[in-house]
């Protein structure tokens, strides 16, 4: 046995000192984190996508995973451990149920939002710099819904680990490269990629930029490795009474007290009532038609490949600024889907002829706690994603594959999804 001589000359046995790791694994409140960093999105000459540029490295990362899948949980833990070891200044935010499930597997603290009953809780969008999702399209929609009451959504880096994954840009095996591209976007020469350097413009190498990324290990990303951003349009949805009064709901996102934003669609449908819904449709403030159908869908280009597609709607490229009005099983065979400009206001009013007292309203797949009664209206607008001064600020910024500064076809991922996932115009009789 090894021994040590104490301060008074006594011989005492030596014992190994173990660090207490439990304190490191605790779950902390999101209020302890600094406020979010606001990135900029700049146009590039080589394609229609935007360039992500951080003024300083992102610090607060929201991780959102698919529920009920142990493989996805293991992948989330692997991602968190890698990012913590490579980018030690990064803090992770998780939803409460996920945080309680995995925090013992991590040797560092994680953060979560307070309970919904805490009236002093901060809004998530005030703290989150960027979001990473592990799952399918539903996981991305859920992550977007966490920011449904704000026009400022942080960039979303999505790893396709779900059933379909039409929106998921990255495979999880690429997580190291993908995260680094997003994290280093905006770093100066020698510390990562300058998004405009490849465009022939010199980067702004301020002191804060250099010191922010200077501690990151590894080789420079190079001038053409910045992250590309696709801004997906959203819908702005409001519910109004027959008297024109704005109506709120409970604390759930789909029932928020004010307007909410939808990434996919808003649906008014008859629900469990056996009778067809009778809905008056107004476009641009003018009466269009009286729809007799199971319901009506107003979708974004992103949502055009979801419920609207199953109801016979057109497929719209996400770069086309538009809204899609699609009836669900209409009584009239001549009622066809319409594609409208994104800035066109659409109003759906439940007609007095409707047999039931109300119909249901769903926003991005989540049913609103209260339906829409006779005379009430659902008013929908396309979200403004560019301010009058030319800044890109709205929509859902999704990190796409490829690099800024490299000539590439920005449609590759979308076209590949149509062919590989949706089997667009796939010939009969051929194996898939």
mmCIF file of N, CA, C and O in Angstrom, residues 314-379:
data_model
loop_
_atom_site.group_PDB
_atom_site.id
_atom_site.type_symbol
_atom_site.label_atom_id
_atom_site.label_comp_id
_atom_site.label_asym_id
_atom_site.label_seq_id
_atom_site.Cartn_x
_atom_site.Cartn_y
_atom_site.Cartn_z
ATOM 1 N N UNK A 314 -50.918 19.912 -56.638
ATOM 2 C CA UNK A 314 -49.691 19.953 -57.438
ATOM 3 C C UNK A 314 -48.465 19.889 -56.530
ATOM 4 O O UNK A 314 -48.518 20.216 -55.341
ATOM 5 N N UNK A 315 -47.347 19.477 -57.117
ATOM 6 C CA UNK A 315 -46.057 19.502 -56.428
ATOM 7 C C UNK A 315 -45.361 20.811 -56.809
ATOM 8 O O UNK A 315 -45.191 21.102 -57.992
ATOM 9 N N UNK A 316 -44.964 21.595 -55.805
ATOM 10 C CA UNK A 316 -44.364 22.908 -56.050
ATOM 11 C C UNK A 316 -42.954 22.939 -55.487
ATOM 12 O O UNK A 316 -42.713 22.480 -54.357
ATOM 13 N N UNK A 317 -42.039 23.456 -56.261
ATOM 14 C CA UNK A 317 -40.659 23.563 -55.807
ATOM 15 C C UNK A 317 -40.587 24.534 -54.621
ATOM 16 O O UNK A 317 -41.256 25.578 -54.621
ATOM 17 N N UNK A 318 -39.785 24.240 -53.597
ATOM 18 C CA UNK A 318 -39.737 25.096 -52.405
ATOM 19 C C UNK A 318 -39.210 26.498 -52.652
ATOM 20 O O UNK A 318 -39.411 27.386 -51.816
ATOM 21 N N UNK A 319 -38.549 26.740 -53.787
ATOM 22 C CA UNK A 319 -38.077 28.090 -54.094
ATOM 23 C C UNK A 319 -39.137 28.951 -54.766
ATOM 24 O O UNK A 319 -38.928 30.139 -54.967
ATOM 25 N N UNK A 320 -40.282 28.356 -55.092
ATOM 26 C CA UNK A 320 -41.374 29.107 -55.708
ATOM 27 C C UNK A 320 -42.221 29.715 -54.597
ATOM 28 O O UNK A 320 -42.835 29.002 -53.805
ATOM 29 N N UNK A 321 -42.265 31.034 -54.532
ATOM 30 C CA UNK A 321 -43.010 31.727 -53.482
ATOM 31 C C UNK A 321 -44.498 31.674 -53.808
ATOM 32 O O UNK A 321 -44.996 32.432 -54.646
ATOM 33 N N UNK A 322 -45.219 30.777 -53.141
ATOM 34 C CA UNK A 322 -46.618 30.557 -53.506
ATOM 35 C C UNK A 322 -47.376 29.882 -52.371
ATOM 36 O O UNK A 322 -46.789 29.413 -51.393
ATOM 37 N N UNK A 323 -48.701 29.843 -52.530
ATOM 38 C CA UNK A 323 -49.604 29.099 -51.658
ATOM 39 C C UNK A 323 -50.399 28.135 -52.522
ATOM 40 O O UNK A 323 -50.677 28.419 -53.693
ATOM 41 N N UNK A 324 -50.820 27.026 -51.942
ATOM 42 C CA UNK A 324 -51.582 26.026 -52.672
ATOM 43 C C UNK A 324 -52.898 25.792 -51.951
ATOM 44 O O UNK A 324 -52.914 25.458 -50.761
ATOM 45 N N UNK A 325 -54.015 26.004 -52.655
ATOM 46 C CA UNK A 325 -55.351 25.803 -52.112
ATOM 47 C C UNK A 325 -55.917 24.520 -52.695
ATOM 48 O O UNK A 325 -56.153 24.428 -53.904
ATOM 49 N N UNK A 326 -56.129 23.513 -51.839
ATOM 50 C CA UNK A 326 -56.520 22.181 -52.298
ATOM 51 C C UNK A 326 -57.760 21.700 -51.553
ATOM 52 O O UNK A 326 -57.762 21.664 -50.321
ATOM 53 N N UNK A 327 -58.824 21.299 -52.265
ATOM 54 C CA UNK A 327 -59.991 20.718 -51.593
ATOM 55 C C UNK A 327 -59.740 19.251 -51.236
ATOM 56 O O UNK A 327 -58.999 18.551 -51.923
ATOM 57 N N UNK A 328 -60.350 18.799 -50.152
ATOM 58 C CA UNK A 328 -60.268 17.395 -49.744
ATOM 59 C C UNK A 328 -61.574 16.715 -50.135
ATOM 60 O O UNK A 328 -62.646 17.038 -49.595
ATOM 61 N N UNK A 329 -61.503 15.808 -51.080
ATOM 62 C CA UNK A 329 -62.676 15.054 -51.535
ATOM 63 C C UNK A 329 -63.878 15.970 -51.791
ATOM 64 O O UNK A 329 -64.927 15.850 -51.138
ATOM 65 N N UNK A 330 -63.777 16.905 -52.735
ATOM 66 C CA UNK A 330 -64.899 17.821 -52.993
ATOM 67 C C UNK A 330 -66.061 17.106 -53.678
ATOM 68 O O UNK A 330 -65.867 16.093 -54.372
ATOM 69 N N UNK A 331 -67.259 17.639 -53.466
ATOM 70 C CA UNK A 331 -68.442 17.055 -54.110
ATOM 71 C C UNK A 331 -68.427 17.310 -55.615
ATOM 72 O O UNK A 331 -68.864 16.468 -56.403
ATOM 73 N N UNK A 332 -67.913 18.467 -56.004
ATOM 74 C CA UNK A 332 -67.877 18.821 -57.417
ATOM 75 C C UNK A 332 -66.587 18.325 -58.060
ATOM 76 O O UNK A 332 -65.486 18.544 -57.535
ATOM 77 N N UNK A 333 -66.707 17.673 -59.201
ATOM 78 C CA UNK A 333 -65.536 17.185 -59.915
ATOM 79 C C UNK A 333 -64.746 18.317 -60.573
ATOM 80 O O UNK A 333 -63.603 18.129 -60.985
ATOM 81 N N UNK A 334 -65.351 19.487 -60.702
ATOM 82 C CA UNK A 334 -64.670 20.611 -61.361
ATOM 83 C C UNK A 334 -63.904 21.486 -60.381
ATOM 84 O O UNK A 334 -63.332 22.500 -60.785
ATOM 85 N N UNK A 335 -63.900 21.116 -59.118
ATOM 86 C CA UNK A 335 -63.177 21.898 -58.105
ATOM 87 C C UNK A 335 -61.722 21.435 -58.114
ATOM 88 O O UNK A 335 -61.389 20.381 -57.582
ATOM 89 N N UNK A 336 -60.848 22.221 -58.716
ATOM 90 C CA UNK A 336 -59.460 21.836 -58.871
ATOM 91 C C UNK A 336 -58.566 22.654 -57.936
ATOM 92 O O UNK A 336 -58.910 23.780 -57.547
ATOM 93 N N UNK A 337 -57.392 22.130 -57.569
ATOM 94 C CA UNK A 337 -56.445 22.886 -56.728
ATOM 95 C C UNK A 337 -55.971 24.155 -57.428
ATOM 96 O O UNK A 337 -55.876 24.214 -58.659
ATOM 97 N N UNK A 338 -55.661 25.177 -56.635
ATOM 98 C CA UNK A 338 -55.189 26.453 -57.161
ATOM 99 C C UNK A 338 -53.825 26.782 -56.578
ATOM 100 O O UNK A 338 -53.576 26.559 -55.388
ATOM 101 N N UNK A 339 -52.948 27.335 -57.408
ATOM 102 C CA UNK A 339 -51.652 27.848 -56.964
ATOM 103 C C UNK A 339 -51.719 29.368 -57.018
ATOM 104 O O UNK A 339 -52.013 29.938 -58.080
ATOM 105 N N UNK A 340 -51.460 30.006 -55.872
ATOM 106 C CA UNK A 340 -51.618 31.451 -55.751
ATOM 107 C C UNK A 340 -50.320 32.095 -55.293
ATOM 108 O O UNK A 340 -49.471 31.425 -54.684
ATOM 109 N N UNK A 341 -50.132 33.392 -55.554
ATOM 110 C CA UNK A 341 -48.946 34.086 -55.043
ATOM 111 C C UNK A 341 -48.897 34.024 -53.519
ATOM 112 O O UNK A 341 -49.939 34.026 -52.847
ATOM 113 N N UNK A 342 -47.705 33.980 -52.963
ATOM 114 C CA UNK A 342 -47.540 33.820 -51.516
ATOM 115 C C UNK A 342 -48.120 34.971 -50.720
ATOM 116 O O UNK A 342 -48.501 34.801 -49.565
ATOM 117 N N UNK A 343 -48.190 36.166 -51.321
ATOM 118 C CA UNK A 343 -48.701 37.321 -50.585
ATOM 119 C C UNK A 343 -50.210 37.492 -50.714
ATOM 120 O O UNK A 343 -50.768 38.520 -50.331
ATOM 121 N N UNK A 344 -50.898 36.491 -51.249
ATOM 122 C CA UNK A 344 -52.345 36.554 -51.405
ATOM 123 C C UNK A 344 -53.036 36.088 -50.128
ATOM 124 O O UNK A 344 -52.850 34.945 -49.698
ATOM 125 N N UNK A 345 -53.854 36.933 -49.496
ATOM 126 C CA UNK A 345 -54.579 36.487 -48.300
ATOM 127 C C UNK A 345 -55.729 35.548 -48.683
ATOM 128 O O UNK A 345 -56.461 35.805 -49.641
ATOM 129 N N UNK A 346 -55.860 34.460 -47.931
ATOM 130 C CA UNK A 346 -56.928 33.488 -48.151
ATOM 131 C C UNK A 346 -57.745 33.373 -46.874
ATOM 132 O O UNK A 346 -57.187 33.248 -45.785
ATOM 133 N N UNK A 347 -59.067 33.414 -47.014
ATOM 134 C CA UNK A 347 -59.959 33.289 -45.863
ATOM 135 C C UNK A 347 -60.908 32.115 -46.088
ATOM 136 O O UNK A 347 -61.518 32.002 -47.164
ATOM 137 N N UNK A 348 -61.021 31.259 -45.080
ATOM 138 C CA UNK A 348 -61.971 30.149 -45.084
ATOM 139 C C UNK A 348 -63.002 30.423 -43.993
ATOM 140 O O UNK A 348 -62.657 30.500 -42.814
ATOM 141 N N UNK A 349 -64.263 30.584 -44.378
ATOM 142 C CA UNK A 349 -65.335 30.888 -43.423
ATOM 143 C C UNK A 349 -66.346 29.745 -43.427
ATOM 144 O O UNK A 349 -66.826 29.338 -44.495
ATOM 145 N N UNK A 350 -66.687 29.237 -42.244
ATOM 146 C CA UNK A 350 -67.664 28.161 -42.147
ATOM 147 C C UNK A 350 -69.056 28.722 -42.426
ATOM 148 O O UNK A 350 -69.532 29.628 -41.728
ATOM 149 N N UNK A 351 -69.701 28.182 -43.446
ATOM 150 C CA UNK A 351 -70.975 28.701 -43.916
ATOM 151 C C UNK A 351 -72.111 28.413 -42.926
ATOM 152 O O UNK A 351 -72.071 27.430 -42.177
ATOM 153 N N UNK A 352 -73.139 29.265 -42.955
ATOM 154 C CA UNK A 352 -74.331 29.052 -42.145
ATOM 155 C C UNK A 352 -75.103 27.814 -42.606
ATOM 156 O O UNK A 352 -75.939 27.287 -41.873
ATOM 157 N N UNK A 353 -74.820 27.354 -43.825
ATOM 158 C CA UNK A 353 -75.474 26.155 -44.349
ATOM 159 C C UNK A 353 -74.881 24.871 -43.779
ATOM 160 O O UNK A 353 -75.440 23.791 -43.987
ATOM 161 N N UNK A 354 -73.739 24.992 -43.101
ATOM 162 C CA UNK A 354 -73.068 23.801 -42.578
ATOM 163 C C UNK A 354 -73.962 23.102 -41.556
ATOM 164 O O UNK A 354 -74.567 23.732 -40.686
ATOM 165 N N UNK A 355 -74.061 21.786 -41.630
ATOM 166 C CA UNK A 355 -74.963 21.033 -40.769
ATOM 167 C C UNK A 355 -74.466 20.939 -39.331
ATOM 168 O O UNK A 355 -75.256 20.980 -38.390
ATOM 169 N N UNK A 356 -73.167 20.776 -39.158
ATOM 170 C CA UNK A 356 -72.619 20.676 -37.806
ATOM 171 C C UNK A 356 -72.317 22.062 -37.260
ATOM 172 O O UNK A 356 -72.202 23.037 -38.014
ATOM 173 N N UNK A 357 -72.148 22.146 -35.943
ATOM 174 C CA UNK A 357 -71.908 23.433 -35.307
ATOM 175 C C UNK A 357 -70.491 23.935 -35.523
ATOM 176 O O UNK A 357 -70.250 25.144 -35.489
ATOM 177 N N UNK A 358 -69.549 23.016 -35.725
ATOM 178 C CA UNK A 358 -68.168 23.431 -35.950
ATOM 179 C C UNK A 358 -67.407 22.365 -36.706
ATOM 180 O O UNK A 358 -67.835 21.206 -36.801
ATOM 181 N N UNK A 359 -66.274 22.758 -37.257
ATOM 182 C CA UNK A 359 -65.349 21.840 -37.921
ATOM 183 C C UNK A 359 -63.993 21.966 -37.241
ATOM 184 O O UNK A 359 -63.735 22.918 -36.496
ATOM 185 N N UNK A 360 -63.134 20.990 -37.481
ATOM 186 C CA UNK A 360 -61.829 20.976 -36.834
ATOM 187 C C UNK A 360 -60.795 21.725 -37.668
ATOM 188 O O UNK A 360 -60.908 21.834 -38.887
ATOM 189 N N UNK A 361 -59.771 22.222 -36.968
ATOM 190 C CA UNK A 361 -58.653 22.914 -37.616
ATOM 191 C C UNK A 361 -57.355 22.264 -37.156
ATOM 192 O O UNK A 361 -57.146 22.067 -35.950
ATOM 193 N N UNK A 362 -56.498 21.912 -38.095
ATOM 194 C CA UNK A 362 -55.193 21.335 -37.791
ATOM 195 C C UNK A 362 -54.105 22.190 -38.415
ATOM 196 O O UNK A 362 -54.242 22.655 -39.558
ATOM 197 N N UNK A 363 -53.035 22.409 -37.655
ATOM 198 C CA UNK A 363 -51.898 23.184 -38.140
ATOM 199 C C UNK A 363 -50.657 22.310 -38.066
ATOM 200 O O UNK A 363 -50.265 21.879 -36.983
ATOM 201 N N UNK A 364 -50.092 22.008 -39.212
ATOM 202 C CA UNK A 364 -48.930 21.116 -39.302
ATOM 203 C C UNK A 364 -49.168 19.804 -38.566
ATOM 204 O O UNK A 364 -48.324 19.305 -37.815
ATOM 205 N N UNK A 365 -50.343 19.240 -38.772
ATOM 206 C CA UNK A 365 -50.642 17.922 -38.226
ATOM 207 C C UNK A 365 -51.094 17.905 -36.783
ATOM 208 O O UNK A 365 -51.369 16.829 -36.248
ATOM 209 N N UNK A 366 -51.185 19.055 -36.137
ATOM 210 C CA UNK A 366 -51.616 19.135 -34.739
ATOM 211 C C UNK A 366 -53.002 19.759 -34.699
ATOM 212 O O UNK A 366 -53.196 20.889 -35.164
ATOM 213 N N UNK A 367 -53.967 19.017 -34.148
ATOM 214 C CA UNK A 367 -55.333 19.520 -34.098
ATOM 215 C C UNK A 367 -55.475 20.619 -33.058
ATOM 216 O O UNK A 367 -55.020 20.482 -31.925
ATOM 217 N N UNK A 368 -56.116 21.697 -33.456
ATOM 218 C CA UNK A 368 -56.335 22.809 -32.541
ATOM 219 C C UNK A 368 -57.330 22.411 -31.469
ATOM 220 O O UNK A 368 -58.276 21.664 -31.714
ATOM 221 N N UNK A 369 -57.133 22.906 -30.249
ATOM 222 C CA UNK A 369 -57.971 22.496 -29.122
ATOM 223 C C UNK A 369 -59.424 22.884 -29.320
ATOM 224 O O UNK A 369 -60.330 22.223 -28.829
ATOM 225 N N UNK A 370 -59.666 23.984 -30.043
ATOM 226 C CA UNK A 370 -61.026 24.432 -30.318
ATOM 227 C C UNK A 370 -61.216 24.516 -31.822
ATOM 228 O O UNK A 370 -60.341 25.011 -32.542
ATOM 229 N N UNK A 371 -62.370 24.033 -32.294
ATOM 230 C CA UNK A 371 -62.647 24.080 -33.717
ATOM 231 C C UNK A 371 -63.132 25.452 -34.158
ATOM 232 O O UNK A 371 -63.060 26.444 -33.427
ATOM 233 N N UNK A 372 -63.653 25.505 -35.365
ATOM 234 C CA UNK A 372 -64.175 26.741 -35.950
ATOM 235 C C UNK A 372 -65.681 26.592 -36.100
ATOM 236 O O UNK A 372 -66.164 25.648 -36.745
ATOM 237 N N UNK A 373 -66.426 27.503 -35.504
ATOM 238 C CA UNK A 373 -67.876 27.461 -35.573
ATOM 239 C C UNK A 373 -68.420 28.220 -36.769
ATOM 240 O O UNK A 373 -67.679 28.856 -37.535
ATOM 241 N N UNK A 374 -69.755 28.180 -36.905
ATOM 242 C CA UNK A 374 -70.423 28.851 -38.027
ATOM 243 C C UNK A 374 -70.125 30.353 -37.990
ATOM 244 O O UNK A 374 -70.246 31.004 -36.948
ATOM 245 N N UNK A 375 -69.711 30.889 -39.121
ATOM 246 C CA UNK A 375 -69.388 32.302 -39.238
ATOM 247 C C UNK A 375 -67.962 32.650 -38.881
ATOM 248 O O UNK A 375 -67.499 33.759 -39.199
ATOM 249 N N UNK A 376 -67.259 31.738 -38.218
ATOM 250 C CA UNK A 376 -65.861 31.995 -37.869
ATOM 251 C C UNK A 376 -64.967 31.827 -39.090
ATOM 252 O O UNK A 376 -65.323 31.150 -40.062
ATOM 253 N N UNK A 377 -63.787 32.442 -39.028
ATOM 254 C CA UNK A 377 -62.888 32.454 -40.184
ATOM 255 C C UNK A 377 -61.484 31.987 -39.817
ATOM 256 O O UNK A 377 -60.998 32.253 -38.712
ATOM 257 N N UNK A 378 -60.867 31.321 -40.762
ATOM 258 C CA UNK A 378 -59.435 31.020 -40.710
ATOM 259 C C UNK A 378 -58.770 31.890 -41.769
ATOM 260 O O UNK A 378 -59.034 31.732 -42.967
ATOM 261 N N UNK A 379 -57.935 32.815 -41.327
ATOM 262 C CA UNK A 379 -57.270 33.735 -42.250
ATOM 263 C C UNK A 379 -55.811 33.342 -42.390
ATOM 264 O O UNK A 379 -55.100 33.201 -41.383
#
